[in-house]
Amino acid sequence: MDPLSLFFQLLAQAFLLALIYTLMSIGLNLVYGVMKIVNWAHGPVVMIGAYISYWLFTLYGINPYMGCLIAFLMCSLIGYAIHDLLLHPISRSPQFGASALLLTYGIGIFIVNVARVLWTDILRGVNLDQPPIKIGSISISAPYFYGGLIAVFATWLLYYYIDRTMLGKATRAVSDDKETSELLGIGTKAISRITVCVGMGLAGVTGGALSTIFAVTPELGNVLALKATTIVVVGGLGSFSGAFLGSVILAFAEVFGTYVSSPLYQPLFYLITLFVILIVKPKGLTGG
Amino acid sequence: MFRKAVSKMTVVMLITVIIVVAAIGGGLYYYFTQVFKPEKNEILVGVSLALTGTYAAPSQRQLWGFLMWIEDVNAEGGIYVKEYNKKLPVRFVYYDDRGDSATAVKLYERLITVDNVDFLFGPYGSGITLATAPVAEKYKKLMLSQMAAADTIPAQNYSYVFTTLAVASQFGLSRKALLDYLTKDLGYGIETFGVVTSSELYPLTVARSTIKLLEDAGYTKVLYEEYPKGLTDFSAILTKAKDANPDFLYFVCYPADSYVILRQLQAIDYKPKLLMFDDGPNDPAFVQAFGTVAEGILTQMSWHWEAPFPLASNFTERFKARYGEYPRHWSALPYAAGQVLKMAIEKAGTLDTEKVRSVLLTENFTSTIYGNIKFGDWVNPQGQKLQQINLNAVNFVLQIQNGVLKIIAPKQYKSADPIFPYPGW
Amino acid sequence: MASVHRINLLKMTLIWILFGIMLALPNFSSGYVLSFFSLMFMYATLAQSWNIMSGLTGYWSNGHHAFFGIAAYTLAILIVKFNYDVTYAFLFAIFSSTVLAVIIGALLLRIRGPYFVIGTLVIAEMIKVVIISQEWLTGGGNGLLLPPRYFLFEFYYLMLTMVLLVSIAAYKIKNSKLGYAFLAIKDDEDAAEAMGINVTKYKIVAFLISGFFTGICGCMWALYVNFIDPYSAFDPTLQLIMAVSAAFGGLGTIIGPLLGTIIYVSLLELLWVSFPYFYFIILGLSLAIIIRFLPQGVLNYITTRLRVKKPEVTRNVWYKPDSNSRQLS
């Protein structure tokens, strides 16, 4: 393959990978932005979304991209339960950040193992028989491509919600200063609740998109969630543009770095990049 | 001040009580198991498997294999032990080590010192087996290792560990057999090969010994990549592979990796002539996940239900009726190991470890569902001396044909002709 | 040292009795019980040493398993590749983990809050990847096999000693100038600096002490399991147990990590025996529910709600929302 095509091939792959990472991270970012906690249940809920999409496809033949929508609704309900039953009651305690971390971690374990008992660890996948999309001499993975489209669509929707709607405005207010928002009469509990619902719903959507790419197993969320958390933090907590930038950097470092050296060093590329970013900008890419 | 002291004391007492109760519990266990020995009326076998964690699916299937063996043995009344002049039923004790070495060590201690098992089976995974083997050695308990394939284990001079399945360096023999068969017998000119492996003990052993065998046989290596476990994006590796374009592309990887790799191969539109994944396509749900793309993909197992082993088909039928899927090697190998144990006990006429051990060393165990099992020493291609491995062990190369796994190498075992090249998409 | 706590005679006697039982345990219990307690002591030591740093200074480190792994690997490499004697290898290994701790502390000086958490995690991952890639030295993915030895008794006594040592150290640190500096950093780092406390020095010292104890555990663990590989030596689950036990018991307290570990490990063992498949489900749910009702940790609940003793002034500020957060953008 000639160098130029090779370059564009890798570029396309990296870009799509970045979109996938972005999709994974917007839910996390949203929840952090409003509640100031890192939600460790995000990964497991992604996995639930993947299973929802898988079962809808396998049992009823529903296209997984439609399944994403249903996954969104069902995972929002999970978010609703988590917020109202678990998170909100402790939201006023002094070490809420640490407590929420432990709590969501516990719920995450719970969810993963319920899935394990229900559906066992057999590796499943959604097969859409999609041939690769060819542009010239470059071919792109169809599942990645559609996953990327969903990422773009979801991000745009979220942007619209945050920026253009009243609810979004209220959300921004709560994220900025919770106490003052309360004083101004904004129902912070309701806002938090909606945010967690949307955040978890987005996790479900991510799962639906990923069901066509990765093996659907109870472990699905864990590895990716770690990367997503890292991206969100390095991008600057609460910042969507930062998360996107972080995803791009991560994906590009991974893909191009590996190509020029051994895959054994592959993680180092993105790890060192992230680390350098943190050292140079201690509050993340867009922070400080 | 006194009130303050009492309050602090309450907390300390709470902790003390918990620990003392636990200690007393441990003491009682010890008494009832070591000091107060009841008459022998059953044979206890024990194992620790990674029932939760990353290796849950294969471990679960191991458990099914063991349970079937236990049932079959007990259906006949148990194992006849001449020393007691009767058949003793077998009781099976198993624990979950979660794939963690320190936990597994603790559990094997439990099996030996608390449950007082007579015999042990091996845990899942070479790393964990390496951690727990010294425990078996210390207490002089026999451990039949049915699912840990790394050469390092039998290379350690353990007297009480016997390996029943094919060791990693034996795997390469069937890959070579496949390529030879395709080139020499069928006339397809296979010349080059590429290997991508996960960087972990067992995969690395398989990969490297296979490479050595293939290179010695005259095939050219055009690609060799190692990747750290946990990698999620293989696009760069696969692009390199596409450039190198080997005739035979071989992934020694985890099941979940194979899913991602195959999708990414589709993404870059690269169809190697021969495509093999050590794990993944042998999982029951693979065909459903990939449909027509799965056709022609190669994989491996150290056992297959179509292999000409005695009673294998009977086992397969019963397993399928019970669990709803064809048995994989994860289930068959524990069953076979159980069969070996039974035959060894019967031949030795006693449960005494040393006597059973000498039977294991000398006897040729025919009619197991893994064929003839004979333990002995072997020098692997890397020059290591391996002790007490199954000299007749074989590892098959399989291919998905019409949605079903077929044996295609070594050719004397084949149940179908190979599809060549890989049709792809 | 301005120690003002006076140990009550009764409490001391109880502690001595407990210690006596633990010392004598190997004489009347099975290998299993010893393994169970050894591991519990190890987790308790890890939790306590993590707590010395993260509980007291408020800097939540998510990369402590790096110190554990580096010590384990240094020990293994020296023994296997260079034929060192166990004792020397051990000393070098602890030295290496301590030095690593200082280096990491220095690198992460300007980073705080959740950024710090991720920073430590990233470093730990980097070290693990480097170890995997340098097969010539570390054996790479193949791991390293130490000369097999049966180590249970030594492991048990060593871990018992360690738990005591680290707890005593934590107690002494907490009641010393060092401890007050740590707590001041946790409370408000900038104010502390403004008042003349050398924040940099103290943060690095916190890392150093914490890394030292964690490293010792890593060495002991390597000798106990005989075979180490990058995935088990740098297992993030270990870090999780450390943090969960300590936070669950009560961050920043002395008994907290011990209590948390005992409860967590015992719960795990109890559940696993009774419900082989469901224990993780129950564990996860229990953790969530317990935190829901006792968000400050078990010890805090005992001391405040049950009014057992005057609560500690632990305003655990894990991060400060106003300075580290961003408006959604």
PDB file of C-alpha atoms in Angstrom, chain B residues 1-5 7-16 18-20 22-31 33-34 51-53 60 63 94-98 100-103 105-107 109-111 113-114 126-128 130-132 134-135 138-139 152 156 158 198-202 204-205 208 226-230, chain C residues 4-8 10-11 14-15 17-18 21-22 25 27-33 35-37 39-43 128-129 132-133 135 139-143 145-146 148-150 152-153 221 224-227 229-232 235 241 255 258-259 262-263 265-266 268-269 272-273 276-277 279-280 299 302-303 307-309:
ATOM      1  CA  MET B   1     -12.333   9.737  81.504  1.00  0.00           C
ATOM      2  CA  PHE B   2     -13.640   6.336  82.421  1.00  0.00           C
ATOM      3  CA  ARG B   3     -16.538   6.765  80.039  1.00  0.00           C
ATOM      4  CA  LYS B   4     -14.082   7.577  77.279  1.00  0.00           C
ATOM      5  CA  ALA B   5     -12.114   4.422  78.089  1.00  0.00           C
ATOM      6  CA  SER B   7     -16.266   3.615  74.684  1.00  0.00           C
ATOM      7  CA  LYS B   8     -12.930   2.986  73.043  1.00  0.00           C
ATOM      8  CA  MET B   9     -12.949  -0.410  74.627  1.00  0.00           C
ATOM      9  CA  THR B  10     -16.253  -1.272  72.971  1.00  0.00           C
ATOM     10  CA  VAL B  11     -14.761  -0.781  69.562  1.00  0.00           C
ATOM     11  CA  VAL B  12     -11.660  -2.774  70.376  1.00  0.00           C
ATOM     12  CA  MET B  13     -13.753  -5.513  71.916  1.00  0.00           C
ATOM     13  CA  LEU B  14     -15.866  -5.716  68.810  1.00  0.00           C
ATOM     14  CA  ILE B  15     -12.795  -6.311  66.743  1.00  0.00           C
ATOM     15  CA  THR B  16     -11.400  -8.770  69.230  1.00  0.00           C
ATOM     16  CA  ILE B  18     -14.679 -11.016  65.507  1.00  0.00           C
ATOM     17  CA  ILE B  19     -11.104 -12.232  65.341  1.00  0.00           C
ATOM     18  CA  VAL B  20     -11.440 -14.630  68.253  1.00  0.00           C
ATOM     19  CA  ALA B  22     -12.802 -16.647  63.506  1.00  0.00           C
ATOM     20  CA  ALA B  23      -9.818 -18.163  65.241  1.00  0.00           C
ATOM     21  CA  ILE B  24     -11.982 -20.520  67.238  1.00  0.00           C
ATOM     22  CA  GLY B  25     -13.783 -21.477  64.079  1.00  0.00           C
ATOM     23  CA  GLY B  26     -10.463 -22.256  62.492  1.00  0.00           C
ATOM     24  CA  GLY B  27      -9.404 -24.236  65.511  1.00  0.00           C
ATOM     25  CA  LEU B  28     -12.581 -26.290  65.421  1.00  0.00           C
ATOM     26  CA  TYR B  29     -12.094 -27.012  61.741  1.00  0.00           C
ATOM     27  CA  TYR B  30      -8.604 -28.166  62.480  1.00  0.00           C
ATOM     28  CA  TYR B  31      -9.752 -30.426  65.250  1.00  0.00           C
ATOM     29  CA  THR B  33     -10.434 -32.560  60.217  1.00  0.00           C
ATOM     30  CA  GLN B  34      -6.975 -33.390  61.480  1.00  0.00           C
ATOM     31  CA  LEU B  51     -15.486 -19.245  38.154  1.00  0.00           C
ATOM     32  CA  THR B  52     -15.798 -15.483  38.283  1.00  0.00           C
ATOM     33  CA  GLY B  53     -13.564 -13.055  36.521  1.00  0.00           C
ATOM     34  CA  GLN B  60     -17.737 -22.901  34.023  1.00  0.00           C
ATOM     35  CA  LEU B  63     -17.026 -27.475  36.073  1.00  0.00           C
ATOM     36  CA  TYR B  94     -14.696 -26.922  44.265  1.00  0.00           C
ATOM     37  CA  TYR B  95     -13.991 -23.298  44.941  1.00  0.00           C
ATOM     38  CA  ASP B  96     -13.739 -20.082  43.030  1.00  0.00           C
ATOM     39  CA  ASP B  97     -10.349 -18.399  43.034  1.00  0.00           C
ATOM     40  CA  ARG B  98     -11.477 -15.502  40.838  1.00  0.00           C
ATOM     41  CA  ASP B 100      -6.168 -14.573  41.526  1.00  0.00           C
ATOM     42  CA  SER B 101      -2.988 -16.490  42.437  1.00  0.00           C
ATOM     43  CA  ALA B 102      -2.917 -15.612  46.122  1.00  0.00           C
ATOM     44  CA  THR B 103      -6.560 -16.638  46.514  1.00  0.00           C
ATOM     45  CA  VAL B 105      -2.971 -20.695  46.960  1.00  0.00           C
ATOM     46  CA  LYS B 106      -5.216 -20.098  49.950  1.00  0.00           C
ATOM     47  CA  LEU B 107      -7.925 -22.290  48.438  1.00  0.00           C
ATOM     48  CA  GLU B 109      -4.456 -24.913  51.309  1.00  0.00           C
ATOM     49  CA  ARG B 110      -8.079 -25.175  52.270  1.00  0.00           C
ATOM     50  CA  LEU B 111      -8.701 -28.159  50.049  1.00  0.00           C
ATOM     51  CA  THR B 113      -5.730 -28.964  55.135  1.00  0.00           C
ATOM     52  CA  VAL B 114      -9.385 -28.365  55.873  1.00  0.00           C
ATOM     53  CA  SER B 126      -0.678 -21.547  33.867  1.00  0.00           C
ATOM     54  CA  GLY B 127       0.210 -18.689  36.179  1.00  0.00           C
ATOM     55  CA  ILE B 128      -2.102 -19.901  38.899  1.00  0.00           C
ATOM     56  CA  LEU B 130       2.639 -22.318  38.975  1.00  0.00           C
ATOM     57  CA  ALA B 131       1.578 -20.607  42.178  1.00  0.00           C
ATOM     58  CA  THR B 132      -0.383 -23.550  43.580  1.00  0.00           C
ATOM     59  CA  PRO B 134       4.262 -25.877  45.442  1.00  0.00           C
ATOM     60  CA  VAL B 135       1.355 -26.290  47.840  1.00  0.00           C
ATOM     61  CA  LYS B 138       4.571 -29.597  50.085  1.00  0.00           C
ATOM     62  CA  TYR B 139       1.659 -31.701  51.256  1.00  0.00           C
ATOM     63  CA  THR B 152       7.063 -24.000  32.394  1.00  0.00           C
ATOM     64  CA  GLN B 156       9.795 -27.547  37.142  1.00  0.00           C
ATOM     65  CA  TYR B 158       7.294 -31.321  40.335  1.00  0.00           C
ATOM     66  CA  SER B 198      -0.808 -11.740  23.394  1.00  0.00           C
ATOM     67  CA  SER B 199       2.118 -11.164  25.713  1.00  0.00           C
ATOM     68  CA  GLU B 200       1.453 -13.701  28.423  1.00  0.00           C
ATOM     69  CA  LEU B 201       3.073 -16.947  29.478  1.00  0.00           C
ATOM     70  CA  TYR B 202       0.919 -19.506  27.733  1.00  0.00           C
ATOM     71  CA  LEU B 204       3.940 -16.694  24.133  1.00  0.00           C
ATOM     72  CA  THR B 205       4.972 -20.322  24.536  1.00  0.00           C
ATOM     73  CA  ARG B 208       7.250 -19.123  19.840  1.00  0.00           C
ATOM     74  CA  GLU B 226       3.340  -9.248  20.562  1.00  0.00           C
ATOM     75  CA  TYR B 227       0.722  -7.132  22.233  1.00  0.00           C
ATOM     76  CA  PRO B 228       0.002  -6.500  25.902  1.00  0.00           C
ATOM     77  CA  LYS B 229      -3.113  -8.106  27.282  1.00  0.00           C
ATOM     78  CA  GLY B 230      -6.008  -5.707  27.385  1.00  0.00           C
TER      79      GLY B 230
ATOM     80  CA  VAL C   4      -1.873  13.649  74.152  1.00  0.00           C
ATOM     81  CA  HIS C   5      -3.638  10.281  73.871  1.00  0.00           C
ATOM     82  CA  ARG C   6      -3.362   8.157  76.979  1.00  0.00           C
ATOM     83  CA  ILE C   7      -3.759   4.488  76.478  1.00  0.00           C
ATOM     84  CA  ASN C   8      -6.076   2.882  78.927  1.00  0.00           C
ATOM     85  CA  LEU C  10      -7.777  -2.330  79.876  1.00  0.00           C
ATOM     86  CA  LYS C  11      -7.465  -1.553  76.217  1.00  0.00           C
ATOM     87  CA  LEU C  14      -7.050  -6.655  75.293  1.00  0.00           C
ATOM     88  CA  ILE C  15      -4.654  -5.741  72.568  1.00  0.00           C
ATOM     89  CA  ILE C  17      -4.353 -10.878  74.368  1.00  0.00           C
ATOM     90  CA  LEU C  18      -5.308 -10.432  70.760  1.00  0.00           C
ATOM     91  CA  ILE C  21      -3.712 -15.288  69.941  1.00  0.00           C
ATOM     92  CA  MET C  22      -2.456 -14.144  66.593  1.00  0.00           C
ATOM     93  CA  LEU C  25      -2.395 -19.183  65.716  1.00  0.00           C
ATOM     94  CA  ASN C  27       0.119 -23.868  66.286  1.00  0.00           C
ATOM     95  CA  PHE C  28      -3.471 -24.856  66.249  1.00  0.00           C
ATOM     96  CA  SER C  29      -4.926 -23.910  62.938  1.00  0.00           C
ATOM     97  CA  SER C  30      -4.811 -25.224  59.419  1.00  0.00           C
ATOM     98  CA  GLY C  31      -2.827 -23.893  56.528  1.00  0.00           C
ATOM     99  CA  TYR C  32      -6.021 -22.470  55.192  1.00  0.00           C
ATOM    100  CA  VAL C  33      -6.722 -20.346  58.232  1.00  0.00           C
ATOM    101  CA  SER C  35      -3.474 -18.211  54.480  1.00  0.00           C
ATOM    102  CA  PHE C  36      -6.693 -16.402  55.150  1.00  0.00           C
ATOM    103  CA  PHE C  37      -5.242 -14.332  57.937  1.00  0.00           C
ATOM    104  CA  LEU C  39      -3.797 -12.257  53.202  1.00  0.00           C
ATOM    105  CA  MET C  40      -6.047 -10.269  55.462  1.00  0.00           C
ATOM    106  CA  PHE C  41      -3.028  -8.821  57.229  1.00  0.00           C
ATOM    107  CA  MET C  42      -1.486  -7.993  53.891  1.00  0.00           C
ATOM    108  CA  TYR C  43      -4.577  -6.182  52.696  1.00  0.00           C
ATOM    109  CA  LYS C 128       3.240  -2.063  33.839  1.00  0.00           C
ATOM    110  CA  VAL C 129       3.515  -1.646  30.074  1.00  0.00           C
ATOM    111  CA  ILE C 132       5.739  -6.158  29.732  1.00  0.00           C
ATOM    112  CA  SER C 133       7.848  -4.790  26.927  1.00  0.00           C
ATOM    113  CA  GLU C 135      11.388  -9.091  28.202  1.00  0.00           C
ATOM    114  CA  GLY C 139      10.594 -11.808  31.351  1.00  0.00           C
ATOM    115  CA  GLY C 140       7.856  -9.694  29.790  1.00  0.00           C
ATOM    116  CA  GLY C 141       4.506 -11.404  29.521  1.00  0.00           C
ATOM    117  CA  ASN C 142       6.130 -14.685  30.461  1.00  0.00           C
ATOM    118  CA  GLY C 143       6.475 -13.557  34.017  1.00  0.00           C
ATOM    119  CA  LEU C 145       9.254 -17.879  38.335  1.00  0.00           C
ATOM    120  CA  LEU C 146      11.013 -17.680  41.665  1.00  0.00           C
ATOM    121  CA  PRO C 148       9.557 -22.466  44.508  1.00  0.00           C
ATOM    122  CA  ARG C 149       9.332 -22.321  48.230  1.00  0.00           C
ATOM    123  CA  TYR C 150       6.625 -22.955  50.737  1.00  0.00           C
ATOM    124  CA  LEU C 152       3.216 -19.743  54.547  1.00  0.00           C
ATOM    125  CA  PHE C 153       4.534 -19.531  58.083  1.00  0.00           C
ATOM    126  CA  TRP C 221       3.568 -11.417  48.074  1.00  0.00           C
ATOM    127  CA  TYR C 224       4.304 -16.258  48.650  1.00  0.00           C
ATOM    128  CA  VAL C 225       2.955 -16.869  45.157  1.00  0.00           C
ATOM    129  CA  ASN C 226       6.288 -17.782  43.567  1.00  0.00           C
ATOM    130  CA  PHE C 227       5.212 -16.852  40.088  1.00  0.00           C
ATOM    131  CA  ASP C 229       3.648 -11.680  35.885  1.00  0.00           C
ATOM    132  CA  PRO C 230       2.922  -8.068  34.976  1.00  0.00           C
ATOM    133  CA  TYR C 231      -0.822  -8.594  35.112  1.00  0.00           C
ATOM    134  CA  SER C 232      -0.892 -10.044  38.594  1.00  0.00           C
ATOM    135  CA  ASP C 235      -3.378  -5.842  39.317  1.00  0.00           C
ATOM    136  CA  ILE C 241      -9.174  -3.263  47.721  1.00  0.00           C
ATOM    137  CA  ILE C 255      -8.486   1.863  63.079  1.00  0.00           C
ATOM    138  CA  LEU C 258      -8.032  -2.151  59.725  1.00  0.00           C
ATOM    139  CA  LEU C 259     -11.737  -2.339  60.419  1.00  0.00           C
ATOM    140  CA  ILE C 262     -11.516  -7.020  58.283  1.00  0.00           C
ATOM    141  CA  ILE C 263     -15.105  -6.404  57.302  1.00  0.00           C
ATOM    142  CA  VAL C 265     -12.265  -9.543  53.561  1.00  0.00           C
ATOM    143  CA  SER C 266     -14.478 -11.416  56.001  1.00  0.00           C
ATOM    144  CA  LEU C 268     -15.986 -11.704  50.874  1.00  0.00           C
ATOM    145  CA  GLU C 269     -14.946 -15.001  52.469  1.00  0.00           C
ATOM    146  CA  TRP C 272     -18.055 -16.852  48.808  1.00  0.00           C
ATOM    147  CA  VAL C 273     -18.464 -19.907  50.958  1.00  0.00           C
ATOM    148  CA  PRO C 276     -20.384 -19.334  45.226  1.00  0.00           C
ATOM    149  CA  TYR C 277     -21.899 -17.571  42.281  1.00  0.00           C
ATOM    150  CA  TYR C 279     -21.269 -13.454  46.181  1.00  0.00           C
ATOM    151  CA  PHE C 280     -20.065 -10.733  43.904  1.00  0.00           C
ATOM    152  CA  LEU C 299     -15.755   3.888  61.829  1.00  0.00           C
ATOM    153  CA  ILE C 302     -19.604   4.079  65.055  1.00  0.00           C
ATOM    154  CA  THR C 303     -17.995   7.126  66.547  1.00  0.00           C
ATOM    155  CA  ARG C 307     -21.597   8.290  70.082  1.00  0.00           C
ATOM    156  CA  VAL C 308     -18.760   6.026  70.975  1.00  0.00           C
ATOM    157  CA  LYS C 309     -16.195   8.695  71.155  1.00  0.00           C
TER     158      LYS C 309
END
